Amino acid sequence: MRVANVAGTQEPIYGPSAIQSVANQAQTTPYTELQPEDLQWTAMESTCVETQVFYLTADSGHIGMAQVIYSNVAGIRTTCQFNTKIFYPNQSNGNQTPNLWSSDPLDNHGFDSRKLSFYADGCAVTLNDDATAYTVKSAINESSIVNLTVSRLAPGFQVGSNGKSYFGTDPHHPWGTMRHAFWPRCHVEGSIITKEGPIDFRGRGLFIHALQGMKPHHAAAKWSFADFQSPTFSAVMMEYTTPPSYGSTVVNVGGIVKDGEIICAGAANTAVHTEVHEDPETEWPEPKAVQFTWSGKTKAGEDVHAELAGGLGQRLDKVDVMANVPGFVKTLVGGVVGTKPYIYQYSPQQNLELKIKMGSDETVEEGVLFAEATFIS
């Protein structure tokens, strides 16, 4: 959820040569398995947005998110924010509990000596000693008190050798970066206590560590995101399209894993909105149906092709990003024409099927999809 993506100044047209996509690395190194140092916070002193986000797919039917955002605006001010969101399952009587969204600024943030764990007053996101589990605790908002443990069930990965795309006209001295690192398949234990009582989030999870080492709206004009969890498989995809200043270049990173192993991961994936309707309020092309495809090879060299397609059903939410970013950010960077970021969020009531073909074997499995489409400029 890119609530961190905000407006700012326009850029000249540099063209597609001014982005060195991680897809270039992926041609020779499709992905690398994450080591503990790959999970370190960068905590840049210049303009950046860095996040750790945990997507939760509970056995109870709840879908949730817990996120730490570290942002620095022009080296002038660093702020940290803790966000949680809970989507409630449809009730049999037709009633729908409203989504619960909490977003709180954090004071006195810091890191452990290895920069693997984050702390602030009333909040901690801690990686254990063997780098296999995070505990996420927050007591800063009494409407959502978080106590979760997210343990990875498969290796984590980053696409290419370091997960990074670079922005800038001189490849040796880039002025911006974009990086994603994934734990696609995790076991979640714990709860989020709301004013109505605790919600047990036991189930599956996805963890993403992301760094945008530049103004976020300069890096991406739109995003597509998929988090699919089924009994056997977990699939993740993050695709962004740069603004015209970088040639409207599409960068897609993702992969498919099962317990204990990465099936495939890389940059040869696609996210297509197969049916769209213009949202009259925002004029964005809101997706109604999607097709996500993954292509790669197993460690043994077998070709893998996977597809997840279907209708998105009724959306879970539409988020006006500018209404959800801290005021000082808007003051500093606001006022640019043509930037009106919105996030559309979905989880189809009718579970979709992931079709995976590995070599000559084909497997089809139903699971829970959480998807986002973000439009910025």
CSV table of C-alpha atoms in Angstrom, one decimal:
chain,number,residue,atom,x,y,z
A,1,MET,CA,0.0,0.0,0.0
A,2,ARG,CA,1.8,3.1,-1.2
A,3,VAL,CA,0.3,5.7,1.1
A,4,ALA,CA,3.9,7.0,1.2
A,5,ASN,CA,3.8,8.1,-2.5
A,6,VAL,CA,3.2,11.8,-2.7
A,7,ALA,CA,3.3,14.7,-5.1
A,8,GLY,CA,6.1,17.0,-5.9
A,9,THR,CA,7.9,18.9,-8.7
A,10,GLN,CA,7.9,17.8,-12.4
A,11,GLU,CA,10.9,16.4,-14.1
A,12,PRO,CA,12.2,16.9,-17.6
A,13,ILE,CA,12.0,14.1,-20.2
A,14,TYR,CA,15.2,12.0,-19.8
A,15,GLY,CA,13.9,9.0,-21.8
A,16,PRO,CA,14.1,5.3,-21.1
A,17,SER,CA,17.9,5.3,-21.2
A,18,ALA,CA,17.8,7.1,-17.8
A,19,ILE,CA,16.5,4.0,-16.0
A,20,GLN,CA,18.6,0.9,-15.5
A,21,SER,CA,15.9,-1.6,-14.7
A,22,VAL,CA,16.5,-4.5,-12.4
A,23,ALA,CA,15.3,-6.6,-15.4
A,24,ASN,CA,18.8,-6.1,-16.9
A,25,GLN,CA,20.4,-7.9,-13.9
A,26,ALA,CA,17.7,-10.6,-14.1
A,27,GLN,CA,18.8,-11.6,-17.6
A,28,THR,CA,21.8,-13.3,-16.1
A,29,THR,CA,20.8,-13.6,-12.4
A,30,PRO,CA,16.9,-13.9,-12.3
A,31,TYR,CA,17.0,-13.7,-8.5
A,32,THR,CA,19.1,-14.1,-5.4
A,33,GLU,CA,18.0,-15.6,-2.1
A,34,LEU,CA,18.0,-13.0,0.7
A,35,GLN,CA,20.7,-13.0,3.3
A,36,PRO,CA,20.3,-11.2,6.7
A,37,GLU,CA,22.2,-8.1,5.4
A,38,ASP,CA,19.7,-7.8,2.6
A,39,LEU,CA,17.1,-6.9,5.3
A,40,GLN,CA,19.0,-4.0,6.7
A,41,TRP,CA,17.3,-0.6,6.8
A,42,THR,CA,19.1,1.9,4.5
A,43,ALA,CA,17.7,4.9,6.4
A,44,MET,CA,19.0,7.4,3.8
A,45,GLU,CA,19.8,11.0,4.8
A,46,SER,CA,18.4,12.3,1.5
A,47,THR,CA,14.9,12.1,-0.1
A,48,CYS,CA,13.5,8.6,0.2
A,49,VAL,CA,10.7,6.5,1.3
A,50,GLU,CA,11.6,3.1,2.9
A,51,THR,CA,9.0,0.7,4.2
A,52,GLN,CA,8.6,-2.7,5.8
A,53,VAL,CA,5.1,-4.0,5.3
A,54,PHE,CA,3.4,-7.2,6.4
A,55,TYR,CA,0.3,-8.4,4.4
A,56,LEU,CA,-1.8,-10.7,6.5
A,57,THR,CA,-4.2,-13.4,5.1
A,58,ALA,CA,-5.9,-14.8,8.2
A,59,ASP,CA,-7.6,-18.2,8.4
A,60,SER,CA,-10.7,-16.3,9.7
A,61,GLY,CA,-11.2,-14.5,6.4
A,62,HIS,CA,-9.8,-11.1,7.6
A,63,ILE,CA,-7.1,-9.4,5.5
A,64,GLY,CA,-4.7,-7.0,7.2
A,65,MET,CA,-1.6,-4.9,6.8
A,66,ALA,CA,0.9,-3.6,9.2
A,67,GLN,CA,3.6,-1.2,7.9
A,68,VAL,CA,6.4,1.0,9.1
A,69,ILE,CA,7.3,4.0,6.8
A,70,TYR,CA,10.5,5.9,7.1
A,71,SER,CA,10.6,9.0,4.9
A,72,ASN,CA,13.0,11.8,4.4
A,73,VAL,CA,12.1,14.9,2.5
A,74,ALA,CA,15.1,16.6,0.9
A,75,GLY,CA,17.4,15.8,3.8
A,76,ILE,CA,15.4,18.4,5.8
A,77,ARG,CA,13.1,16.2,7.9
A,78,THR,CA,12.8,12.5,8.7
A,79,THR,CA,9.5,11.2,9.8
A,80,CYS,CA,8.3,7.7,10.6
A,81,GLN,CA,4.7,6.4,10.6
A,82,PHE,CA,3.1,3.1,11.6
A,83,ASN,CA,0.0,2.1,9.6
A,84,THR,CA,-2.4,-0.8,10.1
A,85,LYS,CA,-5.5,-1.7,8.0
A,86,ILE,CA,-8.0,-4.4,8.6
A,87,PHE,CA,-10.5,-5.6,6.0
A,88,TYR,CA,-13.4,-7.6,7.5
A,89,PRO,CA,-14.9,-10.7,5.8
A,90,ASN,CA,-18.4,-10.4,4.5
A,91,GLN,CA,-20.9,-11.6,7.1
A,92,SER,CA,-23.6,-14.1,6.3
A,93,ASN,CA,-26.4,-11.6,7.1
A,94,GLY,CA,-25.1,-9.3,4.4
A,95,ASN,CA,-23.7,-6.7,6.9
A,96,GLN,CA,-20.2,-5.4,6.2
A,97,THR,CA,-18.0,-4.1,9.0
A,98,PRO,CA,-16.2,-1.0,7.8
A,99,ASN,CA,-12.5,-1.2,7.2
A,100,LEU,CA,-10.3,-0.2,10.1
A,101,TRP,CA,-7.5,2.2,9.2
A,102,SER,CA,-4.9,3.5,11.7
A,103,SER,CA,-2.0,5.8,10.9
A,104,ASP,CA,0.2,7.2,13.6
A,105,PRO,CA,3.4,9.3,13.6
A,106,LEU,CA,6.3,7.7,15.5
A,107,ASP,CA,8.6,9.5,17.9
A,108,ASN,CA,12.2,8.7,18.8
A,109,HIS,CA,12.8,6.1,16.1
A,110,GLY,CA,16.0,4.1,15.9
A,111,PHE,CA,17.5,0.9,14.8
A,112,ASP,CA,19.6,-1.9,16.4
A,113,SER,CA,23.3,-2.0,15.8
A,114,ARG,CA,22.9,-4.1,12.6
A,115,LYS,CA,20.0,-2.0,11.3
A,116,LEU,CA,17.8,-5.2,11.1
A,117,SER,CA,15.3,-4.1,13.7
A,118,PHE,CA,13.3,-0.8,14.0
A,119,TYR,CA,12.2,0.8,17.2
A,120,ALA,CA,10.2,3.9,18.2
A,121,ASP,CA,8.1,4.9,21.3
A,122,GLY,CA,5.4,2.3,21.6
A,123,CYS,CA,6.4,0.4,18.5
A,124,ALA,CA,9.0,-2.3,17.5
A,125,VAL,CA,9.6,-4.4,14.4
A,126,THR,CA,12.2,-6.9,15.4
A,127,LEU,CA,14.1,-9.5,13.3
A,128,ASN,CA,15.1,-12.6,15.3
A,129,ASP,CA,18.7,-13.8,15.6
A,130,ASP,CA,18.5,-16.4,12.8
A,131,ALA,CA,16.6,-13.9,10.5
A,132,THR,CA,13.6,-16.2,10.0
A,133,ALA,CA,10.9,-14.2,11.8
A,134,TYR,CA,9.8,-10.7,12.6
A,135,THR,CA,7.8,-9.7,15.7
A,136,VAL,CA,5.6,-6.6,15.0
A,137,LYS,CA,4.4,-4.8,18.1
A,138,SER,CA,2.6,-1.5,18.4
A,139,ALA,CA,0.6,0.1,21.2
A,140,ILE,CA,0.5,3.6,19.8
A,141,ASN,CA,-3.1,3.5,18.8
A,142,GLU,CA,-5.7,2.0,21.1
A,143,SER,CA,-8.0,1.1,18.2
A,144,SER,CA,-5.4,-1.3,16.8
A,145,ILE,CA,-2.9,-2.8,19.2
A,146,VAL,CA,-0.6,-5.0,17.2
A,147,ASN,CA,1.2,-8.1,18.4
A,148,LEU,CA,2.2,-10.4,15.5
A,149,THR,CA,4.9,-12.9,14.7
A,150,VAL,CA,5.6,-13.4,11.0
A,151,SER,CA,7.8,-16.4,10.3
A,152,ARG,CA,9.0,-17.2,6.8
A,153,LEU,CA,8.2,-20.7,5.4
A,154,ALA,CA,10.3,-20.3,2.2
A,155,PRO,CA,13.5,-18.4,1.3
A,156,GLY,CA,13.1,-14.7,0.7
A,157,PHE,CA,14.3,-13.3,-2.6
A,158,GLN,CA,15.2,-10.1,-4.5
A,159,VAL,CA,15.2,-10.0,-8.3
A,160,GLY,CA,18.6,-9.7,-9.9
A,161,SER,CA,21.7,-9.6,-7.8
A,162,ASN,CA,20.6,-6.7,-5.5
A,163,GLY,CA,16.9,-6.0,-6.3
A,164,LYS,CA,17.6,-2.5,-7.4
A,165,SER,CA,16.6,-0.4,-10.4
A,166,TYR,CA,18.6,2.8,-10.9
A,167,PHE,CA,17.5,6.2,-12.1
A,168,GLY,CA,19.8,8.8,-13.7
A,169,THR,CA,21.4,9.7,-17.0
A,170,ASP,CA,24.8,8.5,-15.7
A,171,PRO,CA,24.6,4.8,-14.8
A,172,HIS,CA,27.7,5.1,-12.7
A,173,HIS,CA,26.3,7.9,-10.6
A,174,PRO,CA,22.5,7.3,-10.3
A,175,TRP,CA,20.4,9.9,-8.6
A,176,GLY,CA,17.6,7.5,-7.6
A,177,THR,CA,16.9,3.8,-6.8
A,178,MET,CA,14.0,1.5,-6.4
A,179,ARG,CA,14.3,-1.9,-4.6
A,180,HIS,CA,12.0,-4.6,-3.3
A,181,ALA,CA,12.8,-7.6,-1.2
A,182,PHE,CA,10.2,-10.3,-0.5
A,183,TRP,CA,9.3,-13.1,1.9
A,184,PRO,CA,6.4,-14.3,-0.1
A,185,ARG,CA,5.2,-17.2,2.2
A,186,CYS,CA,5.1,-16.7,5.9
A,187,HIS,CA,3.2,-18.2,8.9
A,188,VAL,CA,1.5,-15.5,11.0
A,189,GLU,CA,0.6,-15.8,14.7
A,190,GLY,CA,-0.9,-13.2,16.9
A,191,SER,CA,-3.6,-10.6,16.9
A,192,ILE,CA,-4.6,-7.0,16.4
A,193,ILE,CA,-6.7,-5.8,19.3
A,194,THR,CA,-9.4,-3.4,18.2
A,195,LYS,CA,-11.9,-1.5,20.3
A,196,GLU,CA,-14.4,-4.3,19.5
A,197,GLY,CA,-12.0,-6.9,20.7
A,198,PRO,CA,-9.1,-9.0,19.4
A,199,ILE,CA,-8.8,-10.3,15.8
A,200,ASP,CA,-6.8,-13.5,15.5
A,201,PHE,CA,-4.5,-13.1,12.5
A,202,ARG,CA,-3.3,-16.7,12.5
A,203,GLY,CA,-2.7,-17.6,8.9
A,204,ARG,CA,-0.4,-16.7,6.0
A,205,GLY,CA,1.6,-13.6,5.4
A,206,LEU,CA,3.8,-11.8,2.9
A,207,PHE,CA,6.6,-9.4,4.0
A,208,ILE,CA,8.1,-6.8,1.7
A,209,HIS,CA,11.0,-4.4,2.4
A,210,ALA,CA,10.9,-1.6,-0.2
A,211,LEU,CA,13.1,1.4,-0.7
A,212,GLN,CA,12.4,4.3,-3.1
A,213,GLY,CA,15.6,6.4,-2.9
A,214,MET,CA,14.1,9.4,-4.7
A,215,LYS,CA,10.8,11.3,-4.8
A,216,PRO,CA,8.3,8.5,-5.1
A,217,HIS,CA,6.1,10.1,-7.8
A,218,HIS,CA,9.3,10.6,-9.9
A,219,ALA,CA,9.9,6.9,-9.9
A,220,ALA,CA,6.4,5.6,-10.6
A,221,ALA,CA,3.2,6.9,-12.3
A,222,LYS,CA,1.2,3.7,-11.5
A,223,TRP,CA,1.5,0.4,-9.7
A,224,SER,CA,0.0,-3.0,-9.8
A,225,PHE,CA,0.4,-5.4,-6.9
A,226,ALA,CA,-0.7,-9.0,-6.2
A,227,ASP,CA,-0.4,-11.2,-3.1
A,228,PHE,CA,-1.8,-14.7,-3.6
A,229,GLN,CA,-1.9,-17.3,-0.8
A,230,SER,CA,-3.1,-20.9,-1.3
A,231,PRO,CA,-2.6,-24.1,0.7
A,232,THR,CA,0.5,-25.0,-1.4
A,233,PHE,CA,1.7,-21.8,-3.1
A,234,SER,CA,2.4,-18.2,-2.5
A,235,ALA,CA,2.8,-15.8,-5.4
A,236,VAL,CA,3.8,-12.1,-5.3
A,237,MET,CA,4.1,-9.5,-8.0
A,238,MET,CA,4.9,-5.8,-7.9
A,239,GLU,CA,4.8,-3.8,-11.1
A,240,TYR,CA,5.4,-0.1,-11.7
A,241,THR,CA,5.4,2.1,-14.7
A,242,THR,CA,7.7,5.1,-14.6
A,243,PRO,CA,6.4,8.6,-15.6
A,244,PRO,CA,7.2,9.8,-19.2
A,245,SER,CA,10.4,11.4,-17.8
A,246,TYR,CA,11.8,7.8,-17.8
A,247,GLY,CA,10.1,6.6,-20.9
A,248,SER,CA,7.0,5.1,-19.2
A,249,THR,CA,9.2,2.1,-18.6
A,250,VAL,CA,7.5,-1.0,-17.0
A,251,VAL,CA,9.4,-2.8,-14.3
A,252,ASN,CA,7.9,-6.0,-12.8
A,253,VAL,CA,9.4,-8.1,-10.0
A,254,GLY,CA,7.8,-11.2,-8.6
A,255,GLY,CA,7.9,-14.9,-7.9
A,256,ILE,CA,6.2,-18.0,-6.8
A,257,VAL,CA,7.2,-20.2,-3.8
A,258,LYS,CA,6.0,-23.1,-1.8
A,259,ASP,CA,7.1,-24.3,1.7
A,260,GLY,CA,10.9,-24.5,1.7
A,261,GLU,CA,11.7,-23.5,-1.8
A,262,ILE,CA,11.5,-20.8,-4.5
A,263,ILE,CA,9.8,-22.2,-7.6
A,264,CYS,CA,10.7,-19.3,-9.8
A,265,ALA,CA,11.4,-15.5,-9.4
A,266,GLY,CA,12.5,-12.8,-11.7
A,267,ALA,CA,11.4,-9.8,-13.9
A,268,ALA,CA,9.7,-11.6,-16.8
A,269,ASN,CA,6.1,-11.2,-15.4
A,270,THR,CA,3.1,-9.2,-16.5
A,271,ALA,CA,0.2,-7.5,-14.8
A,272,VAL,CA,-2.7,-6.7,-17.1
A,273,HIS,CA,-6.0,-5.0,-16.3
A,274,THR,CA,-8.3,-7.0,-18.6
A,275,GLU,CA,-11.4,-5.0,-17.9
A,276,VAL,CA,-11.5,-1.4,-16.7
A,277,HIS,CA,-14.2,1.2,-16.0
A,278,GLU,CA,-13.4,4.9,-15.6
A,279,ASP,CA,-14.0,6.0,-12.0
A,280,PRO,CA,-16.2,9.1,-12.5
A,281,GLU,CA,-14.8,10.7,-9.3
A,282,THR,CA,-11.1,10.4,-10.1
A,283,GLU,CA,-11.2,9.7,-13.9
A,284,TRP,CA,-8.7,6.8,-13.3
A,285,PRO,CA,-9.3,3.5,-15.2
A,286,GLU,CA,-10.4,1.4,-12.3
A,287,PRO,CA,-9.7,-2.3,-12.9
A,288,LYS,CA,-12.6,-4.8,-12.8
A,289,ALA,CA,-10.6,-7.9,-13.9
A,290,VAL,CA,-6.9,-8.8,-14.0
A,291,GLN,CA,-4.5,-11.2,-15.4
A,292,PHE,CA,-1.1,-11.8,-13.7
A,293,THR,CA,1.5,-14.0,-15.3
A,294,TRP,CA,4.8,-15.3,-14.0
A,295,SER,CA,7.6,-16.8,-16.2
A,296,GLY,CA,10.9,-18.2,-15.1
A,297,LYS,CA,12.9,-21.4,-14.4
A,298,THR,CA,13.2,-23.7,-11.5
A,299,LYS,CA,16.6,-24.3,-10.0
A,300,ALA,CA,16.8,-27.5,-12.1
A,301,GLY,CA,16.2,-25.4,-15.2
A,302,GLU,CA,12.6,-26.4,-15.9
A,303,ASP,CA,10.5,-23.8,-17.5
A,304,VAL,CA,7.7,-22.3,-15.3
A,305,HIS,CA,4.7,-20.4,-16.4
A,306,ALA,CA,1.9,-19.4,-14.1
A,307,GLU,CA,-1.3,-17.5,-14.5
A,308,LEU,CA,-3.8,-15.9,-12.2
A,309,ALA,CA,-6.8,-14.3,-13.9
A,310,GLY,CA,-10.4,-13.3,-13.2
A,311,GLY,CA,-12.8,-10.7,-11.9
A,312,LEU,CA,-11.9,-8.6,-8.9
A,313,GLY,CA,-15.4,-8.3,-7.6
A,314,GLN,CA,-16.5,-5.4,-5.4
A,315,ARG,CA,-13.5,-3.4,-4.3
A,316,LEU,CA,-12.5,-3.3,-0.7
A,317,ASP,CA,-11.5,0.3,-0.7
A,318,LYS,CA,-10.4,3.4,-2.6
A,319,VAL,CA,-7.7,5.4,-0.8
A,320,ASP,CA,-7.2,9.1,-1.5
A,321,VAL,CA,-3.4,9.2,-0.8
A,322,MET,CA,-3.2,12.9,-0.4
A,323,ALA,CA,-5.8,12.7,2.4
A,324,ASN,CA,-3.5,10.2,4.2
A,325,VAL,CA,0.0,11.7,4.0
A,326,PRO,CA,1.4,13.9,6.8
A,327,GLY,CA,0.6,17.6,6.4
A,328,PHE,CA,4.2,18.8,6.2
A,329,VAL,CA,4.9,16.6,3.2
A,330,LYS,CA,2.0,18.2,1.3
A,331,THR,CA,3.2,21.7,2.3
A,332,LEU,CA,6.8,21.0,1.1
A,333,VAL,CA,6.0,19.3,-2.2
A,334,GLY,CA,2.4,19.9,-3.0
A,335,GLY,CA,0.7,21.9,-5.7
A,336,VAL,CA,1.8,20.0,-8.8
A,337,VAL,CA,-0.8,19.8,-11.5
A,338,GLY,CA,-1.7,16.3,-12.7
A,339,THR,CA,-0.9,14.4,-9.5
A,340,LYS,CA,-3.9,12.8,-7.8
A,341,PRO,CA,-2.8,9.5,-6.3
A,342,TYR,CA,-5.4,6.9,-5.5
A,343,ILE,CA,-5.1,3.3,-4.4
A,344,TYR,CA,-7.8,0.7,-5.3
A,345,GLN,CA,-7.8,-2.4,-3.2
A,346,TYR,CA,-9.4,-5.8,-3.9
A,347,SER,CA,-9.8,-9.3,-2.7
A,348,PRO,CA,-12.3,-11.3,-4.9
A,349,GLN,CA,-15.0,-13.0,-2.9
A,350,GLN,CA,-14.9,-15.7,-5.5
A,351,ASN,CA,-11.4,-17.2,-4.9
A,352,LEU,CA,-9.3,-17.2,-8.1
A,353,GLU,CA,-7.2,-20.1,-9.3
A,354,LEU,CA,-3.4,-20.1,-9.8
A,355,LYS,CA,-2.4,-22.3,-12.8
A,356,ILE,CA,1.2,-23.4,-12.7
A,357,LYS,CA,3.0,-25.3,-15.4
A,358,MET,CA,6.4,-26.7,-14.5
A,359,GLY,CA,7.9,-28.6,-17.4
A,360,SER,CA,5.1,-30.9,-18.5
A,361,ASP,CA,3.3,-30.9,-15.1
A,362,GLU,CA,0.3,-28.5,-14.6
A,363,THR,CA,-1.2,-27.7,-11.2
A,364,VAL,CA,-4.3,-25.6,-10.5
A,365,GLU,CA,-5.0,-24.4,-7.0
A,366,GLU,CA,-7.5,-22.0,-5.5
A,367,GLY,CA,-6.5,-19.3,-3.0
A,368,VAL,CA,-7.0,-15.8,-1.7
A,369,LEU,CA,-5.8,-12.8,-3.7
A,370,PHE,CA,-5.2,-9.4,-2.3
A,371,ALA,CA,-4.6,-6.9,-5.1
A,372,GLU,CA,-3.9,-3.2,-5.5
A,373,ALA,CA,-3.9,-0.8,-8.4
A,374,THR,CA,-2.3,2.6,-7.7
A,375,PHE,CA,-2.6,5.6,-10.0
A,376,ILE,CA,-0.4,8.6,-9.3
A,377,SER,CA,0.1,10.8,-12.4
